[in-house]
XYZ file of C-alpha atoms in Angstrom:
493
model
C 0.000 0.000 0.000
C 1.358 3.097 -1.197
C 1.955 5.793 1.810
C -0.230 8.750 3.066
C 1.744 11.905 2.906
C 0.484 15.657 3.261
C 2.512 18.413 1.939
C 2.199 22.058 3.791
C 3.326 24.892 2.347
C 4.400 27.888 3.910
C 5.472 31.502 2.432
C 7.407 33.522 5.190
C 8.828 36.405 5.328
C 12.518 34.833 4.466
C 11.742 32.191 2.625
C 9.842 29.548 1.510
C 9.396 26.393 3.203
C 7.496 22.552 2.148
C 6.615 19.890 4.628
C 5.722 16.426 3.773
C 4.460 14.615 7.031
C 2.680 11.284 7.478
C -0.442 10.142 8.596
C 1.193 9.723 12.354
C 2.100 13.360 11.610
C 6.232 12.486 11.510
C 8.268 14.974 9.005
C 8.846 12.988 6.214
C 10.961 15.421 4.404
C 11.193 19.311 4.354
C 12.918 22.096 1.302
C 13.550 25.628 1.997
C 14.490 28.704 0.040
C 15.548 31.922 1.383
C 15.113 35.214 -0.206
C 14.212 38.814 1.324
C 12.504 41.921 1.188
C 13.058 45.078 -0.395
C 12.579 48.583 1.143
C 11.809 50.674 -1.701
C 11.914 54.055 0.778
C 12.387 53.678 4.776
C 9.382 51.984 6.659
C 8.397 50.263 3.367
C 8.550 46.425 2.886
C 7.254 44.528 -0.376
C 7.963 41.769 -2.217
C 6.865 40.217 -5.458
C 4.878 37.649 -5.691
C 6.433 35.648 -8.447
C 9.397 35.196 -6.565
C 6.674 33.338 -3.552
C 5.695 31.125 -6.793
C 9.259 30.104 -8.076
C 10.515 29.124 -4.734
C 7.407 26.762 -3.661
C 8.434 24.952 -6.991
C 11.809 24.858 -6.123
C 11.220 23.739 -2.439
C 8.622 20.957 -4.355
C 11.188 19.713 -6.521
C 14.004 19.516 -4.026
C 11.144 17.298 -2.067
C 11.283 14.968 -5.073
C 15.128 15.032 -5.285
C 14.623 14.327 -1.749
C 12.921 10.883 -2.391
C 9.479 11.748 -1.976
C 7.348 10.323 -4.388
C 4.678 13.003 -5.865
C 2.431 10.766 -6.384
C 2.178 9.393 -2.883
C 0.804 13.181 -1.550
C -2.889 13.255 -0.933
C -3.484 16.992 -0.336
C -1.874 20.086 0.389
C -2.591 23.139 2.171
C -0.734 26.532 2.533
C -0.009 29.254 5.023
C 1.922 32.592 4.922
C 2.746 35.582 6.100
C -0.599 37.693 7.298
C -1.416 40.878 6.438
C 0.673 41.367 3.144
C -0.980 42.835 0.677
C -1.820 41.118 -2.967
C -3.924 42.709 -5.609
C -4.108 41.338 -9.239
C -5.641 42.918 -12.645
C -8.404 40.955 -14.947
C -5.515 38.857 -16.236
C -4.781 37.742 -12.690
C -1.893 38.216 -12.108
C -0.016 40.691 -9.778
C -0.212 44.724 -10.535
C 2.537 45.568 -8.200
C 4.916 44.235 -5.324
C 2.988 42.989 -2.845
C 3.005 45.645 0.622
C 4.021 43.592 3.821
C 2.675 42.877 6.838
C 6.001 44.879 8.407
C 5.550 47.824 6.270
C 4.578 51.136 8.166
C 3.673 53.423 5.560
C -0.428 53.559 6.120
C -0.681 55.669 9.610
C -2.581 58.443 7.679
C -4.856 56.244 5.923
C -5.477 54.138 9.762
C -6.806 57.438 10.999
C -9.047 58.173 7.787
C -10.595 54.544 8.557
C -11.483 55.816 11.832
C -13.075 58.933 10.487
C -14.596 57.140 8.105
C -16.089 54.111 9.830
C -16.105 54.928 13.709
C -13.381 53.058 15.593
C -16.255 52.182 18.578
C -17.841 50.796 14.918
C -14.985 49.242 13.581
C -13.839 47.394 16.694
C -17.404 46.002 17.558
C -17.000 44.685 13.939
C -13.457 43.596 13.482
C -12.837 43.200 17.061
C -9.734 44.680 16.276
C -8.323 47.997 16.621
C -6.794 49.740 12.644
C -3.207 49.305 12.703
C -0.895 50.052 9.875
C 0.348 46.769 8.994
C -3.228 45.525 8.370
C -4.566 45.063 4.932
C -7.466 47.889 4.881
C -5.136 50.608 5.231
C -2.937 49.449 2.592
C -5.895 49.366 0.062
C -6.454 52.803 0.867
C -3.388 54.176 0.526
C -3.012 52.653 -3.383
C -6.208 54.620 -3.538
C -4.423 57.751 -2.098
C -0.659 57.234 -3.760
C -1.298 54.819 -6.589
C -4.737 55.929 -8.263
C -3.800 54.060 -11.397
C -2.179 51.212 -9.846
C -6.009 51.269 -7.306
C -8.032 51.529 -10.822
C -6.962 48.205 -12.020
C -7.651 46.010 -8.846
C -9.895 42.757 -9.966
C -9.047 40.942 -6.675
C -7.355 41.305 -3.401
C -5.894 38.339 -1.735
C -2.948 37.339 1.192
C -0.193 36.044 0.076
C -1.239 31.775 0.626
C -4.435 32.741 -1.275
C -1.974 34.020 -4.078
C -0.509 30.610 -3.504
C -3.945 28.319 -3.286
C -4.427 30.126 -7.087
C -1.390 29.366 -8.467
C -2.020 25.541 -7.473
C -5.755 25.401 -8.438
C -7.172 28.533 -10.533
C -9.963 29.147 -7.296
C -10.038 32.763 -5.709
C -10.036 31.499 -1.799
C -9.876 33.238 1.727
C -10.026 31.737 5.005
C -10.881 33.134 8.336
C -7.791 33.382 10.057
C -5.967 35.169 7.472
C -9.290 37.478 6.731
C -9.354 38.381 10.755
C -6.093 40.618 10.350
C -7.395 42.536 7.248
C -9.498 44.762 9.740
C -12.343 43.811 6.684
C -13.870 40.777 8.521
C -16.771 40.460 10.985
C -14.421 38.244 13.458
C -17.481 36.805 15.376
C -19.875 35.899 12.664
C -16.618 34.767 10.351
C -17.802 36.386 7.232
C -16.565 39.889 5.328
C -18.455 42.577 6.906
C -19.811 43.836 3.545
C -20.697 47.136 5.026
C -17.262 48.388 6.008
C -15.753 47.263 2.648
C -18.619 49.125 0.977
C -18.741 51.896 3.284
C -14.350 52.359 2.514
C -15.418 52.634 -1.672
C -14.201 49.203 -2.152
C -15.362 46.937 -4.248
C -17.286 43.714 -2.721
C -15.891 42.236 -6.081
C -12.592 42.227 -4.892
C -13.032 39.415 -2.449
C -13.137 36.030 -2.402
C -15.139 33.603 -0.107
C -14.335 33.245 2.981
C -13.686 29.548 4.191
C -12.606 27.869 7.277
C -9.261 27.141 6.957
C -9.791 22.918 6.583
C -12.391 23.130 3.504
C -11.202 22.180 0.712
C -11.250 25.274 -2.017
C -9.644 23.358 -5.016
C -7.872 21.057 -6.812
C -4.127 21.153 -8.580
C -4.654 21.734 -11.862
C -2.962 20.785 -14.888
C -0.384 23.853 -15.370
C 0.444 23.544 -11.565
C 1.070 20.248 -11.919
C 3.298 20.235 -14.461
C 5.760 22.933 -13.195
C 5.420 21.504 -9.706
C 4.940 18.262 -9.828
C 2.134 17.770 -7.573
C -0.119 15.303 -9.048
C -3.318 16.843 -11.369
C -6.862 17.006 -9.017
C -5.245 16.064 -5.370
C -7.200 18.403 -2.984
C -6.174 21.865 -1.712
C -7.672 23.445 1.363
C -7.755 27.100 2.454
C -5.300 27.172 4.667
C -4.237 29.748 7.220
C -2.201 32.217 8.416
C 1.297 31.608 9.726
C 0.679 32.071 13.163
C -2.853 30.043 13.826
C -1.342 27.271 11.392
C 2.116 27.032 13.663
C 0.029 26.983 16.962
C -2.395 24.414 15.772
C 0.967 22.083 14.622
C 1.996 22.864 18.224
C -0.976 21.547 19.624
C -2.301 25.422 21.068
C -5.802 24.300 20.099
C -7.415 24.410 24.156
C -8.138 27.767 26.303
C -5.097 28.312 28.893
C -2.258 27.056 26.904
C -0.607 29.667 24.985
C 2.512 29.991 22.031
C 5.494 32.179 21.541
C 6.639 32.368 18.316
C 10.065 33.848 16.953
C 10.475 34.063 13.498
C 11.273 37.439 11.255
C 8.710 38.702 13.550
C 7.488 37.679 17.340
C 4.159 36.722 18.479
C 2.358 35.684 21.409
C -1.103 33.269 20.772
C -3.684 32.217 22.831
C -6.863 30.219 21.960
C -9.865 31.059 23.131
C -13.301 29.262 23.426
C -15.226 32.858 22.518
C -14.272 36.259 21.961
C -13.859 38.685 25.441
C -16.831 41.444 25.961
C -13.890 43.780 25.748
C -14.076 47.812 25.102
C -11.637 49.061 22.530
C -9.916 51.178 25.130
C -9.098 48.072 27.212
C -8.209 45.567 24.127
C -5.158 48.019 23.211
C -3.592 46.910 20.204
C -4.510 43.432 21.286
C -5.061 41.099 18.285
C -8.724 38.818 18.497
C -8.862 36.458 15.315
C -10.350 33.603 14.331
C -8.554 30.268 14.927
C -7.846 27.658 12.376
C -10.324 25.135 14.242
C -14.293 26.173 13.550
C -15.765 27.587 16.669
C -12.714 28.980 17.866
C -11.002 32.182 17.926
C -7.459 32.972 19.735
C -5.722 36.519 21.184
C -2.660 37.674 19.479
C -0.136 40.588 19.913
C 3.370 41.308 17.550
C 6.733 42.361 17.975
C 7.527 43.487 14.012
C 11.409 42.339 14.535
C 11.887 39.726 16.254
C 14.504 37.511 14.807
C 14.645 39.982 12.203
C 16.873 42.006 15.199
C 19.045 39.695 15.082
C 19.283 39.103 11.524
C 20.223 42.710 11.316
C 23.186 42.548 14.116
C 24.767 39.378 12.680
C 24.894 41.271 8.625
C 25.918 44.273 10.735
C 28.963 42.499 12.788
C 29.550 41.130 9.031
C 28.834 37.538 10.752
C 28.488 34.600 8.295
C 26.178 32.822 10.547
C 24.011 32.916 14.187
C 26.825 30.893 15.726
C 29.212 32.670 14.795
C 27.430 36.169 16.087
C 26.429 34.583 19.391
C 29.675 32.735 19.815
C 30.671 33.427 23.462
C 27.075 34.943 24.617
C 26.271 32.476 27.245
C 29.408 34.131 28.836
C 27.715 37.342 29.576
C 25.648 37.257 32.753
C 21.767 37.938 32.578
C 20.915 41.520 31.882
C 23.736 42.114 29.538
C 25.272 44.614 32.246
C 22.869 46.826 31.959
C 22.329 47.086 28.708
C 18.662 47.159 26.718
C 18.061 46.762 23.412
C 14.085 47.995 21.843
C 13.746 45.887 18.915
C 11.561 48.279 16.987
C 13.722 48.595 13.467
C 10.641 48.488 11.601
C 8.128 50.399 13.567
C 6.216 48.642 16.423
C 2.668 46.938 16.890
C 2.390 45.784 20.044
C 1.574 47.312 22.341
C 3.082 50.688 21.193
C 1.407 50.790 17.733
C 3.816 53.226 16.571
C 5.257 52.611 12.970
C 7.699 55.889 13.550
C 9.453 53.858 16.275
C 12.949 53.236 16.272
C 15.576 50.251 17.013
C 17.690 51.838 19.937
C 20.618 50.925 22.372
C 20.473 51.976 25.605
C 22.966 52.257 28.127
C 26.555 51.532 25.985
C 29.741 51.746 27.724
C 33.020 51.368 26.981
C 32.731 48.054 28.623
C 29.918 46.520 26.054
C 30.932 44.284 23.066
C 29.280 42.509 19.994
C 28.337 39.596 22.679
C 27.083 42.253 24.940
C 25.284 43.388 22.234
C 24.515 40.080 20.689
C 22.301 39.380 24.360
C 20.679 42.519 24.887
C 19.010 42.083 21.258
C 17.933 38.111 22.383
C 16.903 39.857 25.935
C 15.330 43.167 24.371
C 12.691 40.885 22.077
C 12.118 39.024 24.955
C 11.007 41.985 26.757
C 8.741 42.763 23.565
C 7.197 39.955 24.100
C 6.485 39.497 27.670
C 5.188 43.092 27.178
C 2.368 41.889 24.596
C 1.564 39.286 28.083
C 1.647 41.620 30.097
C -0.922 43.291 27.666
C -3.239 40.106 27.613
C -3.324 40.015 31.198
C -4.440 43.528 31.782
C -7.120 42.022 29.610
C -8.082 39.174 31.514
C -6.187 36.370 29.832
C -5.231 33.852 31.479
C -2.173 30.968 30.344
C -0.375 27.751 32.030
C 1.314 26.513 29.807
C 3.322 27.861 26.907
C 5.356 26.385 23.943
C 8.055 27.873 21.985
C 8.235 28.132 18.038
C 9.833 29.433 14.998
C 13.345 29.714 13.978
C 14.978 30.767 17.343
C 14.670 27.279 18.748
C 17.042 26.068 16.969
C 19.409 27.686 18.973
C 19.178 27.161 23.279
C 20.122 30.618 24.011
C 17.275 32.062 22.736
C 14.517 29.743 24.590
C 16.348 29.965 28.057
C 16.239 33.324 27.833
C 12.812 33.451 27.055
C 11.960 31.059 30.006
C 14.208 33.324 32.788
C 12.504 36.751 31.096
C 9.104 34.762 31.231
C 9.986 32.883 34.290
C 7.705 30.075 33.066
C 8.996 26.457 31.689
C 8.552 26.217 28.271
C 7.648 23.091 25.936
C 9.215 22.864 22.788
C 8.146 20.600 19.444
C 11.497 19.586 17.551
C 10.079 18.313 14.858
C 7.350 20.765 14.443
C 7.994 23.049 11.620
C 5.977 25.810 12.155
C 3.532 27.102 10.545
C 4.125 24.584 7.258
C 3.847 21.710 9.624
C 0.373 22.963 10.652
C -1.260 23.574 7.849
C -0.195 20.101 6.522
C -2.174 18.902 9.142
C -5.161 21.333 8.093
C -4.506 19.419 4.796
C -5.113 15.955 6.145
C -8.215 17.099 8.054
C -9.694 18.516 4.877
C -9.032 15.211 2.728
C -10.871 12.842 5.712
C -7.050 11.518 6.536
C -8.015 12.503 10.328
C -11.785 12.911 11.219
C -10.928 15.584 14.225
C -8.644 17.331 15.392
C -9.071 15.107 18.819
C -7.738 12.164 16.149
C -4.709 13.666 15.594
C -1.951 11.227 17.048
C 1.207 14.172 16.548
C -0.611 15.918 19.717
C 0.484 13.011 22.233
C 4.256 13.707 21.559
C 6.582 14.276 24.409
C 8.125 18.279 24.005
C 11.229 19.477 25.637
C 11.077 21.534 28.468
C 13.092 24.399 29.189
C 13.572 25.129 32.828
C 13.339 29.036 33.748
C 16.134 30.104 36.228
C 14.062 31.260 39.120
C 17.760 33.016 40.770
C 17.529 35.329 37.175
C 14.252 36.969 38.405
C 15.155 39.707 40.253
C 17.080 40.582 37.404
C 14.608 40.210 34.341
C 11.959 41.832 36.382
C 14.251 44.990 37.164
C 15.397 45.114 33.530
C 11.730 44.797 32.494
C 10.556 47.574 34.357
C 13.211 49.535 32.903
C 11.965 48.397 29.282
C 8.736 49.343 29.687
C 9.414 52.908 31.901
C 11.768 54.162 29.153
C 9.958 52.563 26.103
C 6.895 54.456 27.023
C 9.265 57.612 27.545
C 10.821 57.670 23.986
C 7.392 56.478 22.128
C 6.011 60.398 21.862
C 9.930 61.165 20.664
C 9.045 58.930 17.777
């Protein structure tokens, strides 16, 4: 009997990346391909789509070269960066570079939403407060900047929707990825038609929304050929990055939350129904559906995250991470004093400032690149317990928390997490992220698991990383100092 394999596909921020698990959910084989961003003017960030397209088929056919057998794969399903922008003309295909997620150029056109719709109206809607790296301000501003460019719009779609009609030919949405477009009616789950018409767009524009397991499609025959995926295998919705990476990581149950650290940083939390929350109290505070039906999970973002320390190691000239954070572990907790505020790119949460500003603070002649090198791993850290602190002002509630993306590959970053945190924290080795997920969203579309009780990849052991409870004293002073003089320079900004 030939094998059951699922293929996820997932189109960061970075790179590309293709999973192939099994139906006991193991990693059968995985392809990446990095690329980046370009930054056309300071606080932009776009990318073109065609370059998503040609590295999915190159991380397909390095799956082949791999040994995996095409014709083995029963369905696929894709994730991606949220928020990025994608519009295409009546030939379908892509008018301009897509506009990022990170990219802070839209605070004008967030405060013309507000005049326009009502924030109290907006957030009873969206349940989400306009911030400029959503997707409704960057519509506008093509309006504003790009008239022509805005004139020629046929359809508007996230980046793994670009992907799902590449693969099939089918326009597609799902909810999680429609929740951070500031467009969608989070608790009913569907476009909230009068907002979009309300904004001069054009209903038109947008494609169904699904949940993120339905199946919206099939591989079709040009797909197929340049991929290799076999013609009429199902393709499901998908999701975004972040609700596809917690459901791989098993974040699918109230009180159990996810850190992520990729390009960016995010903190996730499922929850059984949304909170009777007033805008003024939900802050920049994220509420979204989740991948499962019925659910819906909290969210807040650090913009660089890993990106922070992307940017250090091509600064230092580094070739790699180990190289940069050779020697690191030497320097004691709280980097003598120095604090790093990872906000290169602007900030979401919980400033929501896009005019913010990476900054050092505190350098002495006694600092060094592995001084350095641990106040940018401790300063995202801080970010992020700063987004929980947020959530708790708002009445969430977590015990237990797992670690994913990119920085747990290396143990430096997830201990300090756990001391700034002082919480253990699980971690899923062979969990891929967000790919992994949605290759499970892929196997529950196709019937491969009836539930998402069935699947057996959610009894795995995780590693647990122990907080240092004798570090306290000191993460708790440094991240009172984080937030006392973060909230000082935001207004300098």
């Amino acid at each position: 009997m030939n094998p059951t394999l699922l293929v996820g596909i997932d189109i960061g921020t970075q790179g590309a990346k293709a999973v192939v698990i099994d139906d006991m959910g193991h990693v059968v084989s995985s392809a990446d391909v990095s690329y980046s961003f370009e930054s056309p003017q300071p606080g932009w960030c776009e990318q073109s789509p065609s370059l998503w397209w040609e590295s999915v088929i190159a991380c397909l056919h390095r799956l082949w070269k791999n040994g995996v057998d095409p014709a083995d794969i029963r369905a696929v399903g894709a994730t991606g960066q949220m928020h990025s922008l994608v519009i295409l003309d009546e030939r379908n295909q892509p008018i301009r570079p897509a506009i990022l997620w990170n990219d802070g150029r839209t605070l004008k056109e967030c405060g013309e939403i507000e005049e326009i719709i009502g924030a109290d109206r907006l957030f009873t809607t969206t349940r989400n407060p306009i911030l400029p790296g959503f997707t409704a301000p960057k519509l506008l501003w093509l309006k504003n900047n790009e008239p022509h460019q805005y004139s020629r719009i046929k359809k508007v779609l996230m980046p793994k929707d670009y992907l799902v009609h590449e693969l099939t030919g089918e326009f597609s949405a799902d909810v999680t990825d429609a929740s951070g477009t500031c467009l969608l009616d989070v608790q009913k789950r569907e476009w909230a038609w009068d907002i979009i018409k309300d904004l001069g767009f054009s209903s038109e524009w947008f494609p169904p929304v699904s949940e993120s397991q339905e199946v919206v499609g099939t591989i079709g025959e040009t797909a197929s050929r340049v991929t290799g995926l076999p013609i009429g295998i199902p393709v499901v919705a998908g999701a975004g990055d972040n609700a596809a990476a917690a459901l791989g990581n098993g974040i699918i149950t109230e009180r159990k939350g996810s850190i992520s650290i990729g390009t960016s940083g995010t903190v996730f939390v499922p929850l059984n129904e949304l909170p009777d929350l007033a805008r003024d109290q939900a802050g920049t505070l994220h509420l979204f559906c989740h991948c499962l039906p019925g659910m819906w999970h909290a969210m807040g973002t650090t913009l660089s995250a890993g990106m922070s320390l992307r940017w250090l190691r091509d600064t230092f000239e580094k070739e790699n991470y180990d190289d940069l954070l050779d020697g690191v572990e030497q320097v004691e907790a709280g980097a003598d004093g120095l604090l790093f505020f990872p906000y290169l790119n602007g900030e979401r949460s919980p400033l929501n400032n896009p005019r913010a500003k990476g900054v050092f603070f505190g350098l002495t002649y006694g600092h060094h690149r592995k001084s350095m090198a641990r106040a940018v791993i401790e300063g995202v850290c801080y970010s992020l317990r700063d987004v929980l602190d947020m959530m708790e002002k708002a009445g969430i509630e977590v015990a237990d928390w797992t670690v994913t993306g990119g920085a747990i590959k290396n143990p430096i970053w997830t201990k300090v997490l756990a001391d700034v945190y002082q919480q253990h924290l699980q971690v899923h080795v062979e969990r891929e992220g967000p790919a992994y997920g949605v290759s499970i969203l892929a196997g529950l579309g196709n019937g491969v698991w009836k539930a998402v009780t069935d699947l057996p990849m959610l009894d795995q052991v995780a590693n647990r990383i122990t907080c240092n409870r004798e570090n306290q004293h000191v993460y708790d002073a440094q991240f009172a100092r984080y937030q006392s003089i973060a909230q000082a320079m935001n207004p300098l900004f």
